[in-house]
PDB file of C-alpha atoms in Angstrom:
ATOM      1  CA  MET A   1      20.915   3.053 -43.282  1.00 40.00           C
ATOM      2  CA  THR A   2      21.455   2.468 -39.621  1.00 43.00           C
ATOM      3  CA  ALA A   3      18.522   2.877 -37.283  1.00 42.00           C
ATOM      4  CA  THR A   4      20.579   4.847 -34.826  1.00 44.00           C
ATOM      5  CA  GLN A   5      21.877   7.322 -37.383  1.00 46.00           C
ATOM      6  CA  ASP A   6      20.431  10.484 -35.800  1.00 67.00           C
ATOM      7  CA  MET A   7      20.424   9.281 -32.238  1.00 79.00           C
ATOM      8  CA  ILE A   8      21.512  11.589 -29.426  1.00 82.00           C
ATOM      9  CA  VAL A   9      23.504   9.333 -27.130  1.00 85.00           C
ATOM     10  CA  PRO A  10      24.484  10.608 -23.684  1.00 86.00           C
ATOM     11  CA  SER A  11      28.167  10.675 -22.970  1.00 82.00           C
ATOM     12  CA  PHE A  12      28.703   8.596 -19.860  1.00 83.00           C
ATOM     13  CA  ASP A  13      32.325   9.735 -19.953  1.00 71.00           C
ATOM     14  CA  ASP A  14      33.652   6.393 -18.827  1.00 68.00           C
ATOM     15  CA  GLU A  15      37.079   7.357 -20.112  1.00 72.00           C
ATOM     16  CA  ALA A  16      37.028  10.754 -18.383  1.00 69.00           C
ATOM     17  CA  THR A  17      36.496   9.185 -14.970  1.00 70.00           C
ATOM     18  CA  GLU A  18      39.069   6.482 -15.681  1.00 78.00           C
ATOM     19  CA  GLY A  19      41.650   6.703 -12.940  1.00 84.00           C
ATOM     20  CA  ARG A  20      39.673   9.169 -10.823  1.00 91.00           C
ATOM     21  CA  LYS A  21      40.091   8.287  -7.188  1.00 96.00           C
ATOM     22  CA  LEU A  22      38.457   9.650  -4.043  1.00 97.00           C
ATOM     23  CA  ALA A  23      39.687   9.076  -0.512  1.00 97.00           C
ATOM     24  CA  ILE A  24      37.547  10.023   2.466  1.00 98.00           C
ATOM     25  CA  ILE A  25      38.932  10.113   5.999  1.00 97.00           C
ATOM     26  CA  CYS A  26      36.111   9.395   8.440  1.00 97.00           C
ATOM     27  CA  SER A  27      37.221  10.663  11.840  1.00 97.00           C
ATOM     28  CA  LYS A  28      33.927  11.192  13.680  1.00 97.00           C
ATOM     29  CA  GLY A  29      31.818   8.688  15.597  1.00 95.00           C
ATOM     30  CA  ASN A  30      28.595  10.699  15.942  1.00 96.00           C
ATOM     31  CA  LEU A  31      25.646   9.434  13.958  1.00 96.00           C
ATOM     32  CA  ASP A  32      25.181  12.749  12.136  1.00 95.00           C
ATOM     33  CA  MET A  33      28.845  12.860  11.120  1.00 96.00           C
ATOM     34  CA  ALA A  34      28.877   9.251   9.952  1.00 96.00           C
ATOM     35  CA  TYR A  35      26.597   9.980   7.046  1.00 96.00           C
ATOM     36  CA  PRO A  36      28.438  12.599   4.927  1.00 96.00           C
ATOM     37  CA  GLY A  37      31.317  10.238   4.142  1.00 97.00           C
ATOM     38  CA  LEU A  38      29.017   7.322   3.402  1.00 97.00           C
ATOM     39  CA  ILE A  39      26.695   9.321   1.171  1.00 96.00           C
ATOM     40  CA  LEU A  40      29.486  10.986  -0.812  1.00 97.00           C
ATOM     41  CA  GLY A  41      31.470   7.768  -1.065  1.00 97.00           C
ATOM     42  CA  ASN A  42      28.472   5.874  -2.343  1.00 96.00           C
ATOM     43  CA  ALA A  43      27.743   8.620  -4.874  1.00 95.00           C
ATOM     44  CA  ALA A  44      31.355   8.480  -6.091  1.00 95.00           C
ATOM     45  CA  LEU A  45      31.123   4.723  -6.670  1.00 95.00           C
ATOM     46  CA  GLY A  46      27.914   5.223  -8.626  1.00 93.00           C
ATOM     47  CA  GLU A  47      29.836   7.602 -10.890  1.00 91.00           C
ATOM     48  CA  GLY A  48      32.554   5.079 -11.558  1.00 92.00           C
ATOM     49  CA  VAL A  49      35.085   6.674  -9.202  1.00 94.00           C
ATOM     50  CA  GLU A  50      37.481   4.463  -7.214  1.00 95.00           C
ATOM     51  CA  LEU A  51      36.779   4.930  -3.500  1.00 97.00           C
ATOM     52  CA  HIS A  52      38.877   4.501  -0.362  1.00 97.00           C
ATOM     53  CA  LEU A  53      37.341   5.098   3.065  1.00 97.00           C
ATOM     54  CA  PHE A  54      39.816   5.427   5.924  1.00 97.00           C
ATOM     55  CA  PHE A  55      38.410   5.155   9.437  1.00 97.00           C
ATOM     56  CA  THR A  56      40.383   6.798  12.189  1.00 96.00           C
ATOM     57  CA  PHE A  57      39.964   8.093  15.741  1.00 96.00           C
ATOM     58  CA  TRP A  58      36.271   8.451  16.684  1.00 96.00           C
ATOM     59  CA  GLY A  59      35.345   7.301  13.201  1.00 96.00           C
ATOM     60  CA  PHE A  60      36.558   3.867  14.281  1.00 95.00           C
ATOM     61  CA  ASP A  61      33.186   3.322  15.959  1.00 96.00           C
ATOM     62  CA  MET A  62      31.637   3.184  12.488  1.00 96.00           C
ATOM     63  CA  ILE A  63      33.463  -0.050  11.706  1.00 97.00           C
ATOM     64  CA  THR A  64      33.731  -1.586  15.173  1.00 96.00           C
ATOM     65  CA  LYS A  65      31.428  -4.552  15.751  1.00 95.00           C
ATOM     66  CA  GLY A  66      29.271  -3.853  18.768  1.00 92.00           C
ATOM     67  CA  ARG A  67      29.501  -0.084  18.249  1.00 95.00           C
ATOM     68  CA  MET A  68      28.605   0.491  14.618  1.00 96.00           C
ATOM     69  CA  GLU A  69      24.921  -0.157  15.251  1.00 94.00           C
ATOM     70  CA  HIS A  70      24.738   2.192  18.207  1.00 95.00           C
ATOM     71  CA  LEU A  71      26.090   5.527  16.961  1.00 96.00           C
ATOM     72  CA  LYS A  72      24.393   8.491  18.593  1.00 96.00           C
ATOM     73  CA  PHE A  73      23.463  12.023  17.742  1.00 96.00           C
ATOM     74  CA  THR A  74      23.620  14.657  20.460  1.00 94.00           C
ATOM     75  CA  PRO A  75      22.315  18.225  20.294  1.00 93.00           C
ATOM     76  CA  VAL A  76      24.829  19.273  23.001  1.00 94.00           C
ATOM     77  CA  GLY A  77      26.847  22.248  21.800  1.00 92.00           C
ATOM     78  CA  ASN A  78      25.147  22.127  18.415  1.00 92.00           C
ATOM     79  CA  THR A  79      23.372  25.436  17.809  1.00 92.00           C
ATOM     80  CA  ALA A  80      21.978  24.071  14.544  1.00 92.00           C
ATOM     81  CA  ALA A  81      19.816  21.709  16.600  1.00 89.00           C
ATOM     82  CA  HIS A  82      17.663  24.820  17.188  1.00 91.00           C
ATOM     83  CA  MET A  83      16.818  24.238  20.810  1.00 90.00           C
ATOM     84  CA  PRO A  84      17.796  26.097  23.999  1.00 92.00           C
ATOM     85  CA  MET A  85      21.369  25.008  24.764  1.00 92.00           C
ATOM     86  CA  ALA A  86      20.547  24.674  28.476  1.00 92.00           C
ATOM     87  CA  LEU A  87      18.148  21.843  27.671  1.00 92.00           C
ATOM     88  CA  THR A  88      20.505  19.832  25.478  1.00 92.00           C
ATOM     89  CA  PRO A  89      22.451  18.049  28.273  1.00 93.00           C
ATOM     90  CA  LEU A  90      19.288  16.866  30.044  1.00 93.00           C
ATOM     91  CA  PRO A  91      19.068  13.105  30.644  1.00 94.00           C
ATOM     92  CA  GLY A  92      17.421  11.267  27.760  1.00 94.00           C
ATOM     93  CA  MET A  93      17.965  14.091  25.292  1.00 94.00           C
ATOM     94  CA  THR A  94      20.667  12.316  23.270  1.00 95.00           C
ATOM     95  CA  LYS A  95      18.568   9.177  23.139  1.00 95.00           C
ATOM     96  CA  MET A  96      15.591  11.117  21.885  1.00 95.00           C
ATOM     97  CA  ALA A  97      17.611  13.106  19.337  1.00 95.00           C
ATOM     98  CA  THR A  98      19.219   9.904  18.053  1.00 96.00           C
ATOM     99  CA  HIS A  99      15.847   8.254  17.698  1.00 96.00           C
ATOM    100  CA  MET A 100      14.477  11.227  15.790  1.00 94.00           C
ATOM    101  CA  MET A 101      17.435  11.302  13.425  1.00 94.00           C
ATOM    102  CA  GLN A 102      17.158   7.565  12.759  1.00 95.00           C
ATOM    103  CA  LYS A 103      13.482   8.010  12.028  1.00 95.00           C
ATOM    104  CA  SER A 104      14.008  10.788   9.517  1.00 94.00           C
ATOM    105  CA  MET A 105      16.818   8.854   7.805  1.00 93.00           C
ATOM    106  CA  ASP A 106      14.585   5.826   7.622  1.00 92.00           C
ATOM    107  CA  ALA A 107      11.761   7.864   6.100  1.00 91.00           C
ATOM    108  CA  LEU A 108      14.163   8.901   3.327  1.00 89.00           C
ATOM    109  CA  ASP A 109      15.219   5.271   2.851  1.00 87.00           C
ATOM    110  CA  ILE A 110      18.776   6.038   3.971  1.00 92.00           C
ATOM    111  CA  PRO A 111      20.117   2.778   5.413  1.00 94.00           C
ATOM    112  CA  PRO A 112      21.620   2.435   8.900  1.00 95.00           C
ATOM    113  CA  VAL A 113      25.448   2.547   9.056  1.00 96.00           C
ATOM    114  CA  PRO A 114      26.154  -1.236   8.821  1.00 95.00           C
ATOM    115  CA  GLU A 115      23.838  -1.655   5.838  1.00 94.00           C
ATOM    116  CA  PHE A 116      25.295   1.457   4.216  1.00 96.00           C
ATOM    117  CA  LEU A 117      28.783  -0.025   4.515  1.00 97.00           C
ATOM    118  CA  GLU A 118      27.509  -3.235   2.890  1.00 94.00           C
ATOM    119  CA  LEU A 119      26.203  -1.164   0.002  1.00 94.00           C
ATOM    120  CA  ILE A 120      29.558   0.598  -0.413  1.00 96.00           C
ATOM    121  CA  LYS A 121      31.452  -2.658  -0.215  1.00 96.00           C
ATOM    122  CA  GLY A 122      29.116  -4.275  -2.739  1.00 93.00           C
ATOM    123  CA  SER A 123      29.700  -1.345  -5.081  1.00 94.00           C
ATOM    124  CA  GLY A 124      33.442  -1.963  -4.986  1.00 95.00           C
ATOM    125  CA  GLY A 125      34.527   0.544  -2.313  1.00 97.00           C
ATOM    126  CA  HIS A 126      37.641  -0.091  -0.187  1.00 97.00           C
ATOM    127  CA  ILE A 127      37.406   0.089   3.589  1.00 97.00           C
ATOM    128  CA  TRP A 128      40.541   0.725   5.632  1.00 97.00           C
ATOM    129  CA  ALA A 129      41.047   0.879   9.389  1.00 97.00           C
ATOM    130  CA  CYS A 130      43.688   3.069  11.049  1.00 96.00           C
ATOM    131  CA  ARG A 131      46.516   1.180  12.773  1.00 95.00           C
ATOM    132  CA  LEU A 132      46.967   3.751  15.569  1.00 95.00           C
ATOM    133  CA  SER A 133      43.236   3.815  16.359  1.00 95.00           C
ATOM    134  CA  ALA A 134      43.194   0.016  16.523  1.00 95.00           C
ATOM    135  CA  ASP A 135      46.151   0.028  18.918  1.00 95.00           C
ATOM    136  CA  MET A 136      44.672   2.797  21.079  1.00 94.00           C
ATOM    137  CA  ASN A 137      41.391   0.924  21.441  1.00 92.00           C
ATOM    138  CA  HIS A 138      43.084  -2.485  21.801  1.00 94.00           C
ATOM    139  CA  LEU A 139      41.145  -3.758  18.803  1.00 94.00           C
ATOM    140  CA  LYS A 140      42.158  -6.437  16.325  1.00 94.00           C
ATOM    141  CA  LYS A 141      40.863  -7.172  12.842  1.00 94.00           C
ATOM    142  CA  GLU A 142      38.375  -9.702  14.257  1.00 94.00           C
ATOM    143  CA  ASP A 143      36.817  -6.935  16.380  1.00 95.00           C
ATOM    144  CA  LEU A 144      36.084  -4.949  13.250  1.00 96.00           C
ATOM    145  CA  TRP A 145      33.303  -5.265  10.716  1.00 96.00           C
ATOM    146  CA  GLU A 146      34.069  -8.149   8.321  1.00 95.00           C
ATOM    147  CA  GLY A 147      34.057  -5.858   5.267  1.00 96.00           C
ATOM    148  CA  VAL A 148      37.188  -4.032   6.445  1.00 97.00           C
ATOM    149  CA  ASP A 149      39.950  -4.708   3.895  1.00 97.00           C
ATOM    150  CA  ASP A 150      42.779  -4.274   6.363  1.00 96.00           C
ATOM    151  CA  ILE A 151      44.286  -2.296   9.203  1.00 97.00           C
ATOM    152  CA  ILE A 152      46.868   0.032   7.691  1.00 96.00           C
ATOM    153  CA  ASN A 153      49.132   2.810   8.937  1.00 95.00           C
ATOM    154  CA  ALA A 154      49.241   6.453   7.904  1.00 93.00           C
ATOM    155  CA  SER A 155      52.070   5.945   5.395  1.00 94.00           C
ATOM    156  CA  ASP A 156      50.215   3.087   3.723  1.00 94.00           C
ATOM    157  CA  PHE A 157      47.224   5.355   3.348  1.00 94.00           C
ATOM    158  CA  ILE A 158      49.243   8.218   1.859  1.00 93.00           C
ATOM    159  CA  GLU A 159      50.914   5.816  -0.548  1.00 93.00           C
ATOM    160  CA  MET A 160      47.655   4.217  -1.591  1.00 92.00           C
ATOM    161  CA  THR A 161      45.879   7.520  -2.217  1.00 93.00           C
ATOM    162  CA  ASP A 162      48.536   8.874  -4.561  1.00 92.00           C
ATOM    163  CA  GLY A 163      46.750  11.141  -7.018  1.00 93.00           C
ATOM    164  CA  ALA A 164      43.405  10.846  -5.193  1.00 96.00           C
ATOM    165  CA  GLN A 165      41.052  13.630  -4.249  1.00 95.00           C
ATOM    166  CA  LEU A 166      40.828  13.820  -0.477  1.00 96.00           C
ATOM    167  CA  LEU A 167      38.066  14.650   1.977  1.00 97.00           C
ATOM    168  CA  PHE A 168      38.481  14.844   5.736  1.00 97.00           C
ATOM    169  CA  ILE A 169      35.295  14.451   7.718  1.00 96.00           C
TER     170      ILE A 169
ATOM    171  CA  MET B   1      12.778  19.434 -26.190  1.00 72.00           C
ATOM    172  CA  PRO B   2      14.695  17.606 -28.946  1.00 81.00           C
ATOM    173  CA  THR B   3      13.470  14.498 -30.683  1.00 84.00           C
ATOM    174  CA  THR B   4      15.675  11.742 -31.963  1.00 84.00           C
ATOM    175  CA  THR B   5      15.274   8.655 -34.086  1.00 85.00           C
ATOM    176  CA  ILE B   6      15.635   5.413 -32.186  1.00 85.00           C
ATOM    177  CA  ASN B   7      14.929   2.138 -33.908  1.00 83.00           C
ATOM    178  CA  GLY B   8      13.420   4.036 -36.825  1.00 83.00           C
ATOM    179  CA  ARG B   9      10.938   5.894 -34.617  1.00 86.00           C
ATOM    180  CA  ASP B  10      10.931   9.549 -33.612  1.00 88.00           C
ATOM    181  CA  VAL B  11      10.866   9.914 -29.837  1.00 90.00           C
ATOM    182  CA  ALA B  12      11.197  12.805 -27.386  1.00 90.00           C
ATOM    183  CA  VAL B  13      14.461  12.988 -25.457  1.00 90.00           C
ATOM    184  CA  ASP B  14      16.167  15.474 -23.167  1.00 90.00           C
ATOM    185  CA  ASP B  15      19.362  17.300 -24.121  1.00 88.00           C
ATOM    186  CA  GLU B  16      21.482  14.321 -23.124  1.00 88.00           C
ATOM    187  CA  GLY B  17      19.423  11.767 -25.019  1.00 89.00           C
ATOM    188  CA  PHE B  18      17.364  10.269 -22.161  1.00 92.00           C
ATOM    189  CA  MET B  19      13.831   9.466 -23.345  1.00 93.00           C
ATOM    190  CA  THR B  20      11.207  11.686 -21.745  1.00 93.00           C
ATOM    191  CA  VAL B  21       7.872  10.056 -22.621  1.00 93.00           C
ATOM    192  CA  TYR B  22       7.221   6.883 -20.636  1.00 94.00           C
ATOM    193  CA  ASP B  23       4.880   5.300 -23.173  1.00 93.00           C
ATOM    194  CA  GLU B  24       7.176   5.801 -26.150  1.00 92.00           C
ATOM    195  CA  TRP B  25       9.403   3.059 -24.767  1.00 94.00           C
ATOM    196  CA  ASP B  26       9.189  -0.666 -25.461  1.00 93.00           C
ATOM    197  CA  ASP B  27      11.658  -3.559 -25.279  1.00 95.00           C
ATOM    198  CA  SER B  28      12.921  -2.973 -28.810  1.00 93.00           C
ATOM    199  CA  MET B  29      13.703   0.654 -27.858  1.00 93.00           C
ATOM    200  CA  GLY B  30      15.489  -0.600 -24.772  1.00 95.00           C
ATOM    201  CA  ALA B  31      17.585  -2.950 -26.854  1.00 95.00           C
ATOM    202  CA  ALA B  32      18.525  -0.144 -29.261  1.00 93.00           C
ATOM    203  CA  LEU B  33      19.446   2.193 -26.378  1.00 94.00           C
ATOM    204  CA  ALA B  34      21.580  -0.534 -24.811  1.00 95.00           C
ATOM    205  CA  THR B  35      23.419  -1.119 -28.078  1.00 93.00           C
ATOM    206  CA  ALA B  36      24.073   2.623 -28.366  1.00 91.00           C
ATOM    207  CA  ILE B  37      26.014   2.592 -25.079  1.00 92.00           C
ATOM    208  CA  GLY B  38      27.739  -0.696 -25.740  1.00 92.00           C
ATOM    209  CA  ILE B  39      25.705  -3.011 -23.535  1.00 94.00           C
ATOM    210  CA  GLU B  40      24.603  -6.412 -24.739  1.00 94.00           C
ATOM    211  CA  MET B  41      21.324  -7.313 -23.074  1.00 96.00           C
ATOM    212  CA  THR B  42      20.824 -10.646 -21.311  1.00 96.00           C
ATOM    213  CA  ASP B  43      17.892 -11.917 -19.236  1.00 96.00           C
ATOM    214  CA  GLU B  44      19.551 -10.500 -16.145  1.00 95.00           C
ATOM    215  CA  HIS B  45      19.835  -7.066 -17.753  1.00 97.00           C
ATOM    216  CA  TRP B  46      16.168  -7.206 -18.695  1.00 97.00           C
ATOM    217  CA  LYS B  47      15.171  -8.161 -15.175  1.00 96.00           C
ATOM    218  CA  ALA B  48      16.763  -4.948 -13.898  1.00 97.00           C
ATOM    219  CA  ILE B  49      15.322  -2.805 -16.691  1.00 97.00           C
ATOM    220  CA  HIS B  50      11.802  -4.168 -16.242  1.00 97.00           C
ATOM    221  CA  PHE B  51      12.066  -3.559 -12.503  1.00 97.00           C
ATOM    222  CA  LEU B  52      12.995   0.070 -13.213  1.00 97.00           C
ATOM    223  CA  ARG B  53      10.006   0.437 -15.528  1.00 97.00           C
ATOM    224  CA  GLU B  54       7.568  -1.069 -13.021  1.00 96.00           C
ATOM    225  CA  ASP B  55       8.965   0.830 -10.062  1.00 96.00           C
ATOM    226  CA  PHE B  56       8.875   4.131 -11.913  1.00 96.00           C
ATOM    227  CA  LYS B  57       5.253   3.511 -12.790  1.00 95.00           C
ATOM    228  CA  ALA B  58       4.402   2.750  -9.165  1.00 96.00           C
ATOM    229  CA  GLN B  59       6.577   5.323  -7.382  1.00 92.00           C
ATOM    230  CA  GLY B  60       6.801   8.121  -9.929  1.00 93.00           C
ATOM    231  CA  GLU B  61      10.572   8.251  -9.779  1.00 93.00           C
ATOM    232  CA  THR B  62      13.526   6.298 -11.099  1.00 95.00           C
ATOM    233  CA  PRO B  63      14.842   3.881  -8.472  1.00 94.00           C
ATOM    234  CA  THR B  64      18.403   4.277  -7.181  1.00 93.00           C
ATOM    235  CA  ILE B  65      20.982   1.462  -7.154  1.00 93.00           C
ATOM    236  CA  ARG B  66      20.067   0.715  -3.557  1.00 92.00           C
ATOM    237  CA  ARG B  67      16.395   0.410  -4.402  1.00 92.00           C
ATOM    238  CA  VAL B  68      17.067  -1.864  -7.377  1.00 95.00           C
ATOM    239  CA  SER B  69      18.989  -4.085  -4.996  1.00 93.00           C
ATOM    240  CA  THR B  70      16.625  -3.994  -1.968  1.00 91.00           C
ATOM    241  CA  ALA B  71      13.253  -3.872  -3.746  1.00 93.00           C
ATOM    242  CA  GLY B  72      14.278  -5.342  -7.099  1.00 93.00           C
ATOM    243  CA  GLY B  73      16.316  -8.172  -5.643  1.00 94.00           C
ATOM    244  CA  ILE B  74      19.439  -7.734  -7.769  1.00 94.00           C
ATOM    245  CA  ASP B  75      22.703  -7.632  -5.864  1.00 93.00           C
ATOM    246  CA  THR B  76      24.573  -4.291  -5.996  1.00 93.00           C
ATOM    247  CA  LYS B  77      27.787  -6.015  -7.043  1.00 93.00           C
ATOM    248  CA  GLN B  78      25.960  -7.642  -9.946  1.00 95.00           C
ATOM    249  CA  LEU B  79      24.540  -4.298 -11.090  1.00 96.00           C
ATOM    250  CA  PHE B  80      28.090  -2.985 -11.461  1.00 94.00           C
ATOM    251  CA  VAL B  81      28.911  -6.058 -13.561  1.00 94.00           C
ATOM    252  CA  LEU B  82      25.834  -5.727 -15.765  1.00 96.00           C
ATOM    253  CA  PHE B  83      26.038  -1.955 -16.233  1.00 95.00           C
ATOM    254  CA  PRO B  84      29.702  -1.116 -15.638  1.00 92.00           C
ATOM    255  CA  LYS B  85      30.898   2.068 -13.912  1.00 90.00           C
ATOM    256  CA  LYS B  86      27.622   3.987 -13.751  1.00 92.00           C
ATOM    257  CA  PRO B  87      24.814   1.481 -13.228  1.00 95.00           C
ATOM    258  CA  ALA B  88      22.137   3.940 -12.074  1.00 94.00           C
ATOM    259  CA  LYS B  89      22.448   6.235 -15.077  1.00 94.00           C
ATOM    260  CA  LYS B  90      22.943   3.464 -17.609  1.00 96.00           C
ATOM    261  CA  MET B  91      19.917   1.529 -16.372  1.00 97.00           C
ATOM    262  CA  ALA B  92      17.781   4.677 -16.443  1.00 96.00           C
ATOM    263  CA  TYR B  93      18.920   5.412 -19.993  1.00 96.00           C
ATOM    264  CA  ILE B  94      18.133   1.944 -21.295  1.00 96.00           C
ATOM    265  CA  ALA B  95      14.781   1.914 -19.476  1.00 96.00           C
ATOM    266  CA  GLY B  96      13.808   5.207 -21.098  1.00 95.00           C
ATOM    267  CA  LEU B  97      13.518   6.957 -17.736  1.00 96.00           C
ATOM    268  CA  PRO B  98      15.035  10.120 -16.232  1.00 94.00           C
ATOM    269  CA  LYS B  99      18.223   9.815 -14.177  1.00 91.00           C
ATOM    270  CA  PRO B 100      17.477   8.992 -10.519  1.00 90.00           C
ATOM    271  CA  HIS B 101      17.217  12.031  -8.205  1.00 89.00           C
ATOM    272  CA  GLY B 102      17.814  10.271  -4.892  1.00 82.00           C
ATOM    273  CA  CYS B 103      21.222  10.547  -3.205  1.00 83.00           C
ATOM    274  CA  VAL B 104      21.287   6.981  -1.922  1.00 84.00           C
TER     275      VAL B 104
END
């Protein structure tokens, strides 16, 4: 008799996720828009899914040394901030809103962007920087966060994400 | 709630087979659960599993991968080596705890 004869064993479906690939294009540099890609990407890695994050346009701030720690959230033009729109452009408002968002993220133990990227990298995620964005901003690989795998162009990205599920944020 | 026989003992589990009663678990259960999902336990595996057990007791919820690494002191990369593909769920299963609810 085997001890585990009647055991209900969960199916972790390792084979089913074999070959599943997710690519997320991160194109925004606002603090609030930095998080969806990081959270979903991290979740995908935790489910055994291969992950590619591609940073382009404003999203480049997320992986640029000297900028990645200073992303901001602004209520300007954002009706979901639930405050009178006329007040949103007042001086100091963006600073305050950013501070509040950081505080609520911190309370939920959601790490700041650089630490979040470390987590994704440590979990085996791939981090790619957009060639055109680098050229536009006159940035080289050494100006980018050290976890960036490489600066690649649009064709490289399309080639590399063959068969992947894609998200544009 | 179904029950199942693990290591010759009847224990309560959920529909997927995750143990549901904290005190029904001990190391020998953990070892049997690990074997069932093809993981051979080493000291490093046990360090992670015992952290999960302690943290659950203290916090009332199963720690996420990030918490095991920041509070438990085991590198994320290493967790993926020890419990391949789905470390959070596999650790929770072996530790006799529910799957973590946190997103990060």
